[in-house]
mmCIF file of C-alpha atoms in Angstrom:
data_model
loop_
_atom_site.group_PDB
_atom_site.id
_atom_site.type_symbol
_atom_site.label_atom_id
_atom_site.label_comp_id
_atom_site.label_asym_id
_atom_site.label_seq_id
_atom_site.Cartn_x
_atom_site.Cartn_y
_atom_site.Cartn_z
ATOM 1 C CA GLU R 523 9.233 29.226 0.888
ATOM 2 C CA PRO R 524 11.737 26.416 0.176
ATOM 3 C CA GLU R 525 10.296 23.277 -1.357
ATOM 4 C CA VAL R 526 11.222 19.668 -1.949
ATOM 5 C CA THR R 527 11.579 19.139 -5.698
ATOM 6 C CA GLN R 528 11.201 15.845 -7.529
ATOM 7 C CA THR R 529 12.016 14.760 -11.065
ATOM 8 C CA PRO R 530 10.640 13.505 -13.332
ATOM 9 C CA SER R 531 6.984 14.298 -12.679
ATOM 10 C CA HIS R 532 5.958 11.242 -14.686
ATOM 11 C CA GLN R 533 8.027 8.176 -15.591
ATOM 12 C CA VAL R 534 6.832 5.415 -17.891
ATOM 13 C CA THR R 535 8.967 2.269 -17.871
ATOM 14 C CA GLN R 536 8.773 -1.251 -19.204
ATOM 15 C CA MET R 537 8.464 -4.024 -16.632
ATOM 16 C CA GLY R 538 11.876 -5.353 -15.656
ATOM 17 C CA GLN R 539 13.674 -2.093 -16.364
ATOM 18 C CA GLU R 540 15.552 -0.058 -13.785
ATOM 19 C CA VAL R 541 14.235 3.333 -12.789
ATOM 20 C CA ILE R 542 15.752 6.142 -10.746
ATOM 21 C CA LEU R 543 13.574 8.754 -9.094
ATOM 22 C CA ARG R 544 15.267 11.961 -8.047
ATOM 23 C CA CYS R 545 14.625 14.355 -5.203
ATOM 24 C CA VAL R 546 16.226 17.544 -3.997
ATOM 25 C CA PRO R 547 15.305 17.991 -0.331
ATOM 26 C CA ILE R 548 15.098 21.385 1.344
ATOM 27 C CA SER R 549 18.681 22.570 1.667
ATOM 28 C CA ASN R 550 19.232 22.593 5.438
ATOM 29 C CA HIS R 551 17.199 19.460 6.124
ATOM 30 C CA LEU R 552 18.899 16.383 7.513
ATOM 31 C CA TYR R 553 16.208 13.697 7.443
ATOM 32 C CA PHE R 554 14.938 12.257 4.171
ATOM 33 C CA TYR R 555 12.109 9.906 3.360
ATOM 34 C CA TRP R 556 10.455 8.099 0.472
ATOM 35 C CA TYR R 557 6.767 7.240 0.516
ATOM 36 C CA ARG R 558 4.521 5.793 -2.145
ATOM 37 C CA GLN R 559 0.818 6.108 -2.833
ATOM 38 C CA ILE R 560 -0.981 3.625 -5.048
ATOM 39 C CA LEU R 561 -3.875 5.323 -6.846
ATOM 40 C CA GLY R 562 -6.783 5.912 -4.494
ATOM 41 C CA GLN R 563 -4.993 4.512 -1.461
ATOM 42 C CA LYS R 564 -3.172 5.897 1.538
ATOM 43 C CA VAL R 565 0.402 7.082 1.632
ATOM 44 C CA GLU R 566 2.807 4.303 2.681
ATOM 45 C CA PHE R 567 6.262 4.669 4.222
ATOM 46 C CA LEU R 568 9.138 3.121 2.277
ATOM 47 C CA VAL R 569 12.406 4.262 3.813
ATOM 48 C CA SER R 570 14.041 6.904 5.970
ATOM 49 C CA PHE R 571 17.609 8.150 5.577
ATOM 50 C CA TYR R 572 19.888 10.114 7.881
ATOM 51 C CA ASN R 573 23.618 10.716 8.058
ATOM 52 C CA ASN R 574 24.197 8.856 4.792
ATOM 53 C CA GLU R 575 22.560 5.665 5.837
ATOM 54 C CA ILE R 576 19.141 4.057 5.999
ATOM 55 C CA SER R 577 17.471 4.612 9.370
ATOM 56 C CA GLU R 578 14.467 2.399 8.801
ATOM 57 C CA LYS R 579 12.751 0.618 5.939
ATOM 58 C CA SER R 580 9.352 -0.969 5.497
ATOM 59 C CA GLU R 581 8.477 -4.422 4.214
ATOM 60 C CA ILE R 582 7.775 -2.869 0.816
ATOM 61 C CA PHE R 583 11.406 -1.749 0.555
ATOM 62 C CA ASP R 584 12.874 -5.083 -0.532
ATOM 63 C CA ASP R 585 16.149 -5.901 -2.303
ATOM 64 C CA GLN R 586 14.881 -4.329 -5.520
ATOM 65 C CA PHE R 587 14.907 -0.894 -3.886
ATOM 66 C CA SER R 588 17.867 1.260 -2.928
ATOM 67 C CA VAL R 589 18.455 4.853 -1.928
ATOM 68 C CA GLU R 590 21.436 7.069 -2.293
ATOM 69 C CA ARG R 591 22.560 10.583 -1.561
ATOM 70 C CA PRO R 592 25.212 10.889 -4.266
ATOM 71 C CA ASP R 593 26.093 14.509 -3.494
ATOM 72 C CA GLY R 594 25.135 17.262 -1.083
ATOM 73 C CA SER R 595 21.779 17.972 -2.660
ATOM 74 C CA ASN R 596 20.216 14.941 -4.377
ATOM 75 C CA PHE R 597 18.435 11.987 -2.812
ATOM 76 C CA THR R 598 17.522 9.152 -5.164
ATOM 77 C CA LEU R 599 15.324 6.073 -5.087
ATOM 78 C CA LYS R 600 16.263 3.263 -7.453
ATOM 79 C CA ILE R 601 14.107 0.301 -8.358
ATOM 80 C CA ARG R 602 16.303 -2.313 -10.006
ATOM 81 C CA SER R 603 13.806 -4.470 -11.859
ATOM 82 C CA THR R 604 10.389 -2.886 -11.911
ATOM 83 C CA LYS R 605 7.159 -4.858 -11.530
ATOM 84 C CA LEU R 606 3.630 -3.905 -12.517
ATOM 85 C CA GLU R 607 2.729 -3.442 -8.847
ATOM 86 C CA ASP R 608 5.413 -0.762 -8.499
ATOM 87 C CA SER R 609 3.102 1.590 -10.391
ATOM 88 C CA ALA R 610 2.322 4.377 -7.922
ATOM 89 C CA MET R 611 3.024 7.966 -7.007
ATOM 90 C CA TYR R 612 6.338 8.228 -5.178
ATOM 91 C CA PHE R 613 6.807 11.106 -2.769
ATOM 92 C CA CYS R 614 10.056 12.331 -1.320
ATOM 93 C CA ALA R 615 9.912 14.194 1.990
ATOM 94 C CA SER R 616 12.438 15.923 4.199
ATOM 95 C CA SER R 617 12.505 17.362 7.671
ATOM 96 C CA GLY R 618 14.867 19.713 9.412
ATOM 97 C CA GLN R 619 17.520 19.557 12.060
ATOM 98 C CA HIS R 620 15.514 17.434 14.464
ATOM 99 C CA LEU R 621 13.195 14.478 14.079
ATOM 100 C CA ASN R 622 10.356 16.331 15.791
ATOM 101 C CA GLN R 623 10.107 18.813 12.945
ATOM 102 C CA PRO R 624 7.428 18.475 10.252
ATOM 103 C CA GLN R 625 8.021 16.563 7.056
ATOM 104 C CA HIS R 626 7.572 18.485 3.832
ATOM 105 C CA PHE R 627 6.606 16.574 0.719
ATOM 106 C CA GLY R 628 7.601 17.037 -2.897
ATOM 107 C CA ASP R 629 5.100 17.012 -5.760
ATOM 108 C CA GLY R 630 5.792 13.359 -6.437
ATOM 109 C CA THR R 631 6.783 11.220 -9.396
ATOM 110 C CA ARG R 632 4.048 9.202 -11.033
ATOM 111 C CA LEU R 633 5.620 5.879 -12.003
ATOM 112 C CA SER R 634 3.774 3.815 -14.599
ATOM 113 C CA ILE R 635 5.040 0.309 -15.343
ATOM 114 C CA LEU R 636 3.898 -1.209 -18.627
ATOM 115 C CA GLY B 1155 4.016 -1.755 14.490
ATOM 116 C CA GLU B 1156 1.859 1.345 14.451
ATOM 117 C CA ASN B 1157 -1.560 1.228 12.802
ATOM 118 C CA VAL B 1158 -3.737 4.267 12.152
ATOM 119 C CA GLU B 1159 -7.456 4.031 11.455
ATOM 120 C CA GLN B 1160 -9.310 7.027 10.022
ATOM 121 C CA HIS B 1161 -13.038 7.740 9.755
ATOM 122 C CA PRO B 1162 -15.118 8.542 7.869
ATOM 123 C CA SER B 1163 -13.771 7.667 4.428
ATOM 124 C CA THR B 1164 -16.021 10.273 2.810
ATOM 125 C CA LEU B 1165 -17.662 13.346 4.303
ATOM 126 C CA SER B 1166 -20.005 15.769 2.618
ATOM 127 C CA VAL B 1167 -20.985 19.043 4.303
ATOM 128 C CA GLN B 1168 -22.689 22.255 3.333
ATOM 129 C CA GLU B 1169 -20.572 25.372 3.058
ATOM 130 C CA GLY B 1170 -20.364 27.043 6.451
ATOM 131 C CA ASP B 1171 -20.901 23.838 8.411
ATOM 132 C CA SER B 1172 -18.225 22.146 10.526
ATOM 133 C CA ALA B 1173 -16.406 18.969 9.589
ATOM 134 C CA VAL B 1174 -14.818 16.486 11.961
ATOM 135 C CA ILE B 1175 -12.448 13.687 11.002
ATOM 136 C CA LYS B 1176 -11.307 11.118 13.560
ATOM 137 C CA CYS B 1177 -8.261 8.887 13.818
ATOM 138 C CA THR B 1178 -7.146 6.231 16.247
ATOM 139 C CA TYR B 1179 -3.646 4.872 16.642
ATOM 140 C CA SER B 1180 -2.323 1.707 18.195
ATOM 141 C CA ASP B 1181 1.185 2.496 19.453
ATOM 142 C CA SER B 1182 1.141 4.405 22.730
ATOM 143 C CA ALA B 1183 4.749 5.490 22.049
ATOM 144 C CA SER B 1184 3.620 7.668 19.123
ATOM 145 C CA ASN B 1185 4.188 11.297 20.029
ATOM 146 C CA TYR B 1186 3.612 13.346 16.881
ATOM 147 C CA PHE B 1187 0.372 13.606 14.909
ATOM 148 C CA PRO B 1188 0.241 15.672 11.709
ATOM 149 C CA TRP B 1189 -2.668 16.248 9.374
ATOM 150 C CA TYR B 1190 -2.135 16.588 5.638
ATOM 151 C CA LYS B 1191 -4.459 17.936 2.951
ATOM 152 C CA GLN B 1192 -4.075 16.464 -0.514
ATOM 153 C CA GLU B 1193 -5.790 17.935 -3.538
ATOM 154 C CA LEU B 1194 -6.203 15.760 -6.616
ATOM 155 C CA GLY B 1195 -2.827 14.961 -8.165
ATOM 156 C CA LYS B 1196 -0.944 17.175 -5.745
ATOM 157 C CA ARG B 1197 1.465 16.668 -2.855
ATOM 158 C CA PRO B 1198 0.238 16.140 0.716
ATOM 159 C CA GLN B 1199 0.429 19.523 2.434
ATOM 160 C CA LEU B 1200 0.801 19.823 6.172
ATOM 161 C CA ILE B 1201 -2.085 21.836 7.606
ATOM 162 C CA ILE B 1202 -1.678 21.324 11.324
ATOM 163 C CA ASP B 1203 0.159 19.042 13.729
ATOM 164 C CA ILE B 1204 0.115 18.248 17.417
ATOM 165 C CA ARG B 1205 2.610 16.723 19.791
ATOM 166 C CA SER B 1206 1.761 14.352 22.610
ATOM 167 C CA ASN B 1207 2.408 16.911 25.341
ATOM 168 C CA VAL B 1208 -0.484 19.052 24.082
ATOM 169 C CA GLY B 1209 -4.194 18.276 24.156
ATOM 170 C CA GLU B 1210 -5.434 20.782 21.625
ATOM 171 C CA LYS B 1211 -4.078 23.126 18.981
ATOM 172 C CA LYS B 1212 -5.888 25.672 16.850
ATOM 173 C CA ASP B 1213 -4.972 27.607 13.724
ATOM 174 C CA GLN B 1214 -7.753 29.876 12.472
ATOM 175 C CA ARG B 1215 -10.570 27.579 11.235
ATOM 176 C CA ILE B 1216 -8.638 24.372 11.886
ATOM 177 C CA ALA B 1217 -8.154 22.647 15.226
ATOM 178 C CA VAL B 1218 -6.793 19.296 16.327
ATOM 179 C CA THR B 1219 -7.512 17.508 19.594
ATOM 180 C CA LEU B 1220 -5.565 14.617 21.066
ATOM 181 C CA ASN B 1221 -6.687 12.104 23.679
ATOM 182 C CA LYS B 1222 -3.603 10.074 24.619
ATOM 183 C CA THR B 1223 -5.474 7.802 26.995
ATOM 184 C CA ALA B 1224 -7.931 6.726 24.332
ATOM 185 C CA LYS B 1225 -5.296 6.972 21.589
ATOM 186 C CA HIS B 1226 -7.342 9.057 19.271
ATOM 187 C CA PHE B 1227 -7.054 12.463 17.668
ATOM 188 C CA SER B 1228 -9.434 14.524 15.590
ATOM 189 C CA LEU B 1229 -9.376 17.307 13.019
ATOM 190 C CA HIS B 1230 -12.035 19.981 13.255
ATOM 191 C CA ILE B 1231 -12.691 22.419 10.427
ATOM 192 C CA THR B 1232 -15.177 25.204 11.139
ATOM 193 C CA GLU B 1233 -16.968 27.454 8.645
ATOM 194 C CA THR B 1234 -16.069 25.152 5.784
ATOM 195 C CA GLN B 1235 -15.507 26.603 2.324
ATOM 196 C CA PRO B 1236 -15.551 24.902 -1.117
ATOM 197 C CA GLU B 1237 -11.748 25.214 -1.261
ATOM 198 C CA ASP B 1238 -11.549 22.952 1.777
ATOM 199 C CA SER B 1239 -12.659 20.098 -0.502
ATOM 200 C CA ALA B 1240 -9.789 17.600 -0.669
ATOM 201 C CA VAL B 1241 -8.578 14.322 0.831
ATOM 202 C CA TYR B 1242 -7.353 14.681 4.393
ATOM 203 C CA PHE B 1243 -4.863 12.247 5.898
ATOM 204 C CA CYS B 1244 -3.968 11.856 9.530
ATOM 205 C CA ALA B 1245 -0.653 10.314 10.504
ATOM 206 C CA ALA B 1246 1.188 9.167 13.596
ATOM 207 C CA SER B 1247 4.880 9.077 14.296
ATOM 208 C CA ASN B 1248 7.394 8.474 17.039
ATOM 209 C CA TYR B 1249 10.119 11.047 16.506
ATOM 210 C CA ASN B 1250 12.332 9.316 19.043
ATOM 211 C CA GLN B 1251 12.432 6.312 16.701
ATOM 212 C CA GLY B 1252 13.198 7.624 13.252
ATOM 213 C CA GLY B 1253 10.127 9.747 12.575
ATOM 214 C CA LYS B 1254 8.448 7.666 9.861
ATOM 215 C CA LEU B 1255 4.840 8.702 9.303
ATOM 216 C CA ILE B 1256 2.130 6.053 9.403
ATOM 217 C CA PHE B 1257 -0.900 7.372 7.578
ATOM 218 C CA GLY B 1258 -4.586 6.733 7.943
ATOM 219 C CA GLN B 1259 -6.676 5.738 4.955
ATOM 220 C CA GLY B 1260 -7.789 9.271 4.170
ATOM 221 C CA THR B 1261 -11.093 11.163 4.247
ATOM 222 C CA GLU B 1262 -12.496 12.703 1.089
ATOM 223 C CA LEU B 1263 -14.154 15.927 2.203
ATOM 224 C CA SER B 1264 -16.635 17.555 -0.128
ATOM 225 C CA VAL B 1265 -17.944 21.025 0.750
ATOM 226 C CA LYS B 1266 -21.052 21.916 -1.225
ATOM 227 C CA PRO B 1267 -21.713 25.597 -1.947
#
């Protein structure tokens, strides 16, 4: 069964540094999402992406965040200047040809800001 | 915006018993309600979902019911097994408006052998 893949599995970064989290969505999917989960808390929506542009973003997704689909397979989340409170598990998800299809999640990247 | 409340936060049952987890949502325009199971340190995995034009859906030991009028939906697991132990998240979405998932706070289910 096809899966969403994310790299790296764990990223440790100094506060103030830039970080890029990478995702390869399922190949024929058209809708892409980033979520984050602070340890012990619920999963929170960050941003959705379709047709090479952001569809919607949450209040968490401020000017320090950006997303990009640099080629036909990768979908990246960049945090420009990381803060301690950015420490969380970041999940990429994708869904198929239509919005009413289920979202499938990757294994996540654990981001630790020191 | 949408808000999803989930109860209980923890649930402990004996193996073989049933477990029920309940969620309420605030936005009557929400039309898609998935349930995810998350084991420790792993990805959320979709276990069942329901759309607003259906009142109930069943898949083997798992069922979901939806009451649109009351804006609540529930997950029912029958004949629980130790491998059912995990955190379960409900979510709500409006797939006519971008499809973002709004999650509940999660229920930690523990099934004791």
